[in-house]
Amino acid sequence: MTSIRAKIIEGKYPLNSKLPSEPKLQEEYGVSRVTVRLAVDGLVRDGLVERVQGKGSFVRKPSRVSRLVRETTVESFSQVAKESGFVPTTRVLKVEKVAVDEKLKGNLETDSKEALHTVRLRYLDDDPIFYESNYYPLPRFESLPDYDLTGSLYAIFSNHFGIEKLASDNTTLSIKTADVETASMLNRSVGFPLFYLVTQIFDENDQVVQYGEHLIASDRYQFKI
């Protein structure tokens, strides 16, 4: 039931207004009471709705919106998060070699048949906000798994691969909504709006360092244009 969320975002349910009762929402959307309750539960978890005992459910502004990481450059997520007053942490979910298809071959600008693939989950103050799937050309980054991947990858590039500057990045940004798997991973509700960020990052010699596809919780991340 993303339509309740949409009405909140569009202002049809204004800030601090009271949502219709569960029976009225049930009638309006033609769904069961359980479905209505689950939908409102998701909005409560995301900070868009507050339940007040004996009074009902009210539209609220998420308390976390005022604390944002304000960077879209290729600077380290960890560094930017710390400078913004957060405690960043990272959980490495996957490190593997994968076969290179035509799309990945073009994105990495490589003739190799394999690439290194890493998947990490990034946290701000223990809140999972950033699902990060990155690919690296081989054999150049063969030894990347030997280093601590819970910190800044850009520091590893600088300290161990002689990369002095990440000169440019081709970035596309769009919006997706969380499916069941992503919602569970990012601790958001199904249908929650996510930034979908695709990046192609180069070193100072215009060689591809990294190709990435990222899903980011929109309530904790802001982009500068």
mmCIF file of C-alpha atoms in Angstrom:
data_model
loop_
_atom_site.group_PDB
_atom_site.id
_atom_site.type_symbol
_atom_site.label_atom_id
_atom_site.label_comp_id
_atom_site.label_asym_id
_atom_site.label_seq_id
_atom_site.Cartn_x
_atom_site.Cartn_y
_atom_site.Cartn_z
ATOM 1 C CA MET A 1 0.000 0.000 0.000
ATOM 2 C CA THR A 2 2.353 2.666 -1.235
ATOM 3 C CA SER A 3 -0.579 5.020 -1.934
ATOM 4 C CA ILE A 4 -0.760 6.127 1.718
ATOM 5 C CA ARG A 5 2.938 6.990 1.512
ATOM 6 C CA ALA A 6 2.369 8.792 -1.780
ATOM 7 C CA LYS A 7 -0.400 10.913 -0.270
ATOM 8 C CA ILE A 8 1.888 11.879 2.607
ATOM 9 C CA ILE A 9 4.712 12.817 0.230
ATOM 10 C CA GLU A 10 2.308 14.783 -1.995
ATOM 11 C CA GLY A 11 0.893 16.632 1.005
ATOM 12 C CA LYS A 12 -2.597 15.181 0.708
ATOM 13 C CA TYR A 13 -2.096 14.006 4.274
ATOM 14 C CA PRO A 14 -0.377 17.177 5.626
ATOM 15 C CA LEU A 15 2.303 17.238 8.303
ATOM 16 C CA ASN A 16 0.812 16.710 11.781
ATOM 17 C CA SER A 17 -2.575 15.772 10.348
ATOM 18 C CA LYS A 18 -4.394 12.709 11.605
ATOM 19 C CA LEU A 19 -4.646 9.736 9.269
ATOM 20 C CA PRO A 20 -8.089 8.249 8.658
ATOM 21 C CA SER A 21 -8.946 5.393 11.007
ATOM 22 C CA GLU A 22 -7.997 1.843 10.060
ATOM 23 C CA PRO A 23 -11.617 0.939 9.137
ATOM 24 C CA LYS A 24 -11.815 4.011 6.866
ATOM 25 C CA LEU A 25 -8.468 3.181 5.231
ATOM 26 C CA GLN A 26 -9.649 -0.401 4.815
ATOM 27 C CA GLU A 27 -12.779 0.827 3.051
ATOM 28 C CA GLU A 28 -10.932 3.433 0.960
ATOM 29 C CA TYR A 29 -8.313 1.028 -0.400
ATOM 30 C CA GLY A 30 -10.429 -2.122 -0.479
ATOM 31 C CA VAL A 31 -7.977 -4.192 1.549
ATOM 32 C CA SER A 32 -8.033 -6.150 4.778
ATOM 33 C CA ARG A 33 -7.446 -4.614 8.195
ATOM 34 C CA VAL A 34 -4.225 -6.631 8.499
ATOM 35 C CA THR A 35 -2.919 -5.073 5.265
ATOM 36 C CA VAL A 36 -3.774 -1.577 6.513
ATOM 37 C CA ARG A 37 -2.058 -2.221 9.829
ATOM 38 C CA LEU A 38 1.098 -3.562 8.146
ATOM 39 C CA ALA A 39 1.200 -0.528 5.844
ATOM 40 C CA VAL A 40 0.886 1.902 8.752
ATOM 41 C CA ASP A 41 3.468 -0.117 10.726
ATOM 42 C CA GLY A 42 5.919 0.440 7.860
ATOM 43 C CA LEU A 43 5.235 4.180 7.854
ATOM 44 C CA VAL A 44 5.782 4.276 11.618
ATOM 45 C CA ARG A 45 9.143 2.482 11.235
ATOM 46 C CA ASP A 46 10.183 4.992 8.581
ATOM 47 C CA GLY A 47 9.272 7.955 10.777
ATOM 48 C CA LEU A 48 6.492 9.214 8.518
ATOM 49 C CA VAL A 49 3.713 8.368 10.969
ATOM 50 C CA GLU A 50 3.443 8.409 14.756
ATOM 51 C CA ARG A 51 0.857 6.444 16.699
ATOM 52 C CA VAL A 52 -0.505 8.338 19.707
ATOM 53 C CA GLN A 53 -2.293 6.102 22.174
ATOM 54 C CA GLY A 54 -5.974 6.907 22.424
ATOM 55 C CA LYS A 55 -5.797 9.528 19.665
ATOM 56 C CA GLY A 56 -4.787 7.805 16.438
ATOM 57 C CA SER A 57 -1.984 7.986 13.860
ATOM 58 C CA PHE A 58 -0.445 11.315 12.835
ATOM 59 C CA VAL A 59 1.766 12.373 9.923
ATOM 60 C CA ARG A 60 5.251 13.331 11.077
ATOM 61 C CA LYS A 61 8.504 14.497 9.579
ATOM 62 C CA PRO A 62 11.151 11.755 9.965
ATOM 63 C CA SER A 63 13.504 12.714 12.771
ATOM 64 C CA ARG A 64 16.521 11.488 10.820
ATOM 65 C CA VAL A 65 16.069 13.779 7.836
ATOM 66 C CA SER A 66 17.980 16.628 9.501
ATOM 67 C CA ARG A 67 21.147 14.549 9.689
ATOM 68 C CA LEU A 68 22.383 13.870 6.196
ATOM 69 C CA VAL A 69 25.570 12.945 4.400
ATOM 70 C CA ARG A 70 25.909 15.668 1.797
ATOM 71 C CA GLU A 71 28.265 14.289 -0.825
ATOM 72 C CA THR A 72 27.996 12.807 -4.299
ATOM 73 C CA THR A 73 31.655 12.974 -5.227
ATOM 74 C CA VAL A 74 34.051 10.027 -5.233
ATOM 75 C CA GLU A 75 35.269 10.955 -1.769
ATOM 76 C CA SER A 76 35.229 8.266 0.885
ATOM 77 C CA PHE A 77 31.821 7.538 2.393
ATOM 78 C CA SER A 78 33.550 6.838 5.720
ATOM 79 C CA GLN A 79 35.404 10.152 5.719
ATOM 80 C CA VAL A 80 32.381 12.211 4.744
ATOM 81 C CA ALA A 81 30.203 10.451 7.322
ATOM 82 C CA LYS A 82 32.706 11.140 10.107
ATOM 83 C CA GLU A 83 33.012 14.785 9.079
ATOM 84 C CA SER A 84 29.223 15.029 9.273
ATOM 85 C CA GLY A 85 29.169 13.722 12.840
ATOM 86 C CA PHE A 86 28.154 10.122 12.195
ATOM 87 C CA VAL A 87 29.760 6.856 13.246
ATOM 88 C CA PRO A 88 30.097 4.902 9.970
ATOM 89 C CA THR A 89 30.499 1.142 9.913
ATOM 90 C CA THR A 90 30.619 -1.409 7.128
ATOM 91 C CA ARG A 91 29.651 -5.054 6.840
ATOM 92 C CA VAL A 92 31.200 -7.010 3.973
ATOM 93 C CA LEU A 93 28.582 -9.358 2.536
ATOM 94 C CA LYS A 94 30.415 -10.835 -0.422
ATOM 95 C CA VAL A 95 33.845 -10.936 -2.101
ATOM 96 C CA GLU A 96 34.082 -13.084 -5.212
ATOM 97 C CA LYS A 97 35.355 -13.412 -8.743
ATOM 98 C CA VAL A 98 32.649 -13.295 -11.397
ATOM 99 C CA ALA A 99 32.520 -13.890 -15.129
ATOM 100 C CA VAL A 100 32.584 -10.737 -17.252
ATOM 101 C CA ASP A 101 29.643 -10.354 -19.631
ATOM 102 C CA GLU A 102 29.522 -7.805 -22.441
ATOM 103 C CA LYS A 103 27.924 -5.110 -20.280
ATOM 104 C CA LEU A 104 30.501 -5.469 -17.516
ATOM 105 C CA LYS A 105 33.310 -5.686 -20.061
ATOM 106 C CA GLY A 106 32.287 -2.287 -21.380
ATOM 107 C CA ASN A 107 31.814 -0.724 -17.969
ATOM 108 C CA LEU A 108 35.215 -1.901 -16.745
ATOM 109 C CA GLU A 109 36.881 -1.359 -20.140
ATOM 110 C CA THR A 110 38.616 -4.695 -19.756
ATOM 111 C CA ASP A 111 39.435 -7.741 -21.884
ATOM 112 C CA SER A 112 39.676 -9.995 -18.856
ATOM 113 C CA LYS A 113 37.196 -12.853 -18.547
ATOM 114 C CA GLU A 114 36.843 -12.288 -14.800
ATOM 115 C CA ALA A 115 36.280 -9.340 -12.475
ATOM 116 C CA LEU A 116 36.345 -8.915 -8.717
ATOM 117 C CA HIS A 117 32.925 -8.311 -7.152
ATOM 118 C CA THR A 118 32.349 -6.954 -3.649
ATOM 119 C CA VAL A 119 29.073 -6.344 -1.836
ATOM 120 C CA ARG A 120 29.017 -4.200 1.289
ATOM 121 C CA LEU A 121 26.351 -2.772 3.582
ATOM 122 C CA ARG A 122 27.168 0.677 4.956
ATOM 123 C CA TYR A 123 25.756 2.013 8.221
ATOM 124 C CA LEU A 124 25.298 5.435 9.818
ATOM 125 C CA ASP A 125 25.029 5.219 13.616
ATOM 126 C CA ASP A 126 24.030 1.538 13.285
ATOM 127 C CA ASP A 127 21.354 2.392 10.705
ATOM 128 C CA PRO A 128 21.867 0.452 7.427
ATOM 129 C CA ILE A 129 21.482 2.985 4.619
ATOM 130 C CA PHE A 130 23.738 2.032 1.716
ATOM 131 C CA TYR A 131 23.799 -1.256 -0.224
ATOM 132 C CA GLU A 132 26.940 -1.200 -2.343
ATOM 133 C CA SER A 133 27.736 -3.610 -5.198
ATOM 134 C CA ASN A 134 31.083 -2.882 -6.888
ATOM 135 C CA TYR A 135 33.155 -4.477 -9.649
ATOM 136 C CA TYR A 136 36.912 -4.123 -10.215
ATOM 137 C CA PRO A 137 39.043 -5.048 -13.224
ATOM 138 C CA LEU A 138 41.465 -7.956 -12.946
ATOM 139 C CA PRO A 139 44.336 -8.610 -12.659
ATOM 140 C CA ARG A 140 44.908 -5.056 -11.406
ATOM 141 C CA PHE A 141 42.870 -5.511 -8.221
ATOM 142 C CA GLU A 142 43.655 -9.185 -7.618
ATOM 143 C CA SER A 143 45.014 -8.408 -4.144
ATOM 144 C CA LEU A 144 42.142 -6.137 -3.033
ATOM 145 C CA PRO A 145 40.595 -8.868 -0.792
ATOM 146 C CA ASP A 146 43.857 -8.964 1.198
ATOM 147 C CA TYR A 147 43.011 -5.593 2.739
ATOM 148 C CA ASP A 148 40.396 -4.479 5.261
ATOM 149 C CA LEU A 149 37.290 -3.847 3.175
ATOM 150 C CA THR A 150 35.294 -2.496 6.112
ATOM 151 C CA GLY A 151 37.025 0.873 5.782
ATOM 152 C CA SER A 152 37.581 3.305 2.941
ATOM 153 C CA LEU A 153 38.273 1.619 -0.387
ATOM 154 C CA TYR A 154 39.692 4.880 -1.687
ATOM 155 C CA ALA A 155 42.305 4.839 1.078
ATOM 156 C CA ILE A 156 43.243 1.308 -0.014
ATOM 157 C CA PHE A 157 43.533 2.476 -3.623
ATOM 158 C CA SER A 158 45.844 5.289 -2.548
ATOM 159 C CA ASN A 159 47.966 3.352 -0.059
ATOM 160 C CA HIS A 160 48.316 0.030 -1.855
ATOM 161 C CA PHE A 161 47.600 0.546 -5.545
ATOM 162 C CA GLY A 162 49.371 3.844 -6.154
ATOM 163 C CA ILE A 163 46.236 5.687 -7.232
ATOM 164 C CA GLU A 164 46.854 9.342 -6.479
ATOM 165 C CA LYS A 165 43.584 10.790 -7.661
ATOM 166 C CA LEU A 166 40.154 9.627 -8.723
ATOM 167 C CA ALA A 167 39.974 12.033 -11.605
ATOM 168 C CA SER A 168 36.387 11.627 -12.783
ATOM 169 C CA ASP A 169 33.251 9.592 -12.415
ATOM 170 C CA ASN A 170 30.330 8.923 -14.729
ATOM 171 C CA THR A 171 27.275 8.823 -12.499
ATOM 172 C CA THR A 172 23.601 8.228 -13.174
ATOM 173 C CA LEU A 173 20.962 8.678 -10.496
ATOM 174 C CA SER A 174 17.406 7.401 -10.448
ATOM 175 C CA ILE A 175 14.764 6.328 -7.960
ATOM 176 C CA LYS A 176 13.694 2.800 -7.105
ATOM 177 C CA THR A 177 11.449 1.404 -4.414
ATOM 178 C CA ALA A 178 12.524 -1.244 -1.950
ATOM 179 C CA ASP A 179 11.480 -4.811 -2.680
ATOM 180 C CA VAL A 180 11.135 -7.361 0.120
ATOM 181 C CA GLU A 181 14.831 -8.326 0.114
ATOM 182 C CA THR A 182 16.164 -4.764 0.000
ATOM 183 C CA ALA A 183 13.652 -3.531 2.572
ATOM 184 C CA SER A 184 14.801 -6.239 4.970
ATOM 185 C CA MET A 185 18.469 -5.433 4.374
ATOM 186 C CA LEU A 186 18.064 -1.670 4.828
ATOM 187 C CA ASN A 187 15.499 -1.984 7.621
ATOM 188 C CA ARG A 188 12.906 -0.010 5.661
ATOM 189 C CA SER A 189 9.393 -0.869 4.569
ATOM 190 C CA VAL A 190 8.533 -2.421 1.223
ATOM 191 C CA GLY A 191 7.991 0.407 -1.258
ATOM 192 C CA PHE A 192 10.334 2.797 0.549
ATOM 193 C CA PRO A 193 11.983 5.204 -1.954
ATOM 194 C CA LEU A 194 15.654 4.489 -2.612
ATOM 195 C CA PHE A 195 18.282 6.290 -4.631
ATOM 196 C CA TYR A 196 19.735 4.017 -7.323
ATOM 197 C CA LEU A 197 23.238 5.229 -8.072
ATOM 198 C CA VAL A 198 25.353 3.813 -10.908
ATOM 199 C CA THR A 199 28.986 4.898 -10.986
ATOM 200 C CA GLN A 200 32.006 4.393 -13.213
ATOM 201 C CA ILE A 201 35.124 5.710 -11.539
ATOM 202 C CA PHE A 202 38.485 6.395 -13.172
ATOM 203 C CA ASP A 203 41.994 7.061 -11.920
ATOM 204 C CA GLU A 204 44.252 9.914 -12.984
ATOM 205 C CA ASN A 205 45.247 7.929 -16.094
ATOM 206 C CA ASP A 206 41.630 7.492 -17.226
ATOM 207 C CA GLN A 207 41.675 3.787 -16.378
ATOM 208 C CA VAL A 208 38.534 2.348 -14.820
ATOM 209 C CA VAL A 209 39.004 1.633 -11.135
ATOM 210 C CA GLN A 210 35.480 0.669 -10.170
ATOM 211 C CA TYR A 211 32.004 0.155 -11.581
ATOM 212 C CA GLY A 212 29.239 0.200 -9.000
ATOM 213 C CA GLU A 213 25.493 -0.141 -8.543
ATOM 214 C CA HIS A 214 24.225 1.198 -5.213
ATOM 215 C CA LEU A 215 20.882 1.396 -3.398
ATOM 216 C CA ILE A 216 20.658 4.152 -0.784
ATOM 217 C CA ALA A 217 17.962 4.977 1.762
ATOM 218 C CA SER A 218 16.572 8.347 0.684
ATOM 219 C CA ASP A 219 15.849 9.533 4.229
ATOM 220 C CA ARG A 220 19.531 9.511 5.206
ATOM 221 C CA TYR A 221 21.334 10.676 2.075
ATOM 222 C CA GLN A 222 21.266 13.920 0.131
ATOM 223 C CA PHE A 223 22.841 14.773 -3.199
ATOM 224 C CA LYS A 224 24.499 18.048 -4.118
ATOM 225 C CA ILE A 225 23.949 19.148 -7.690
#
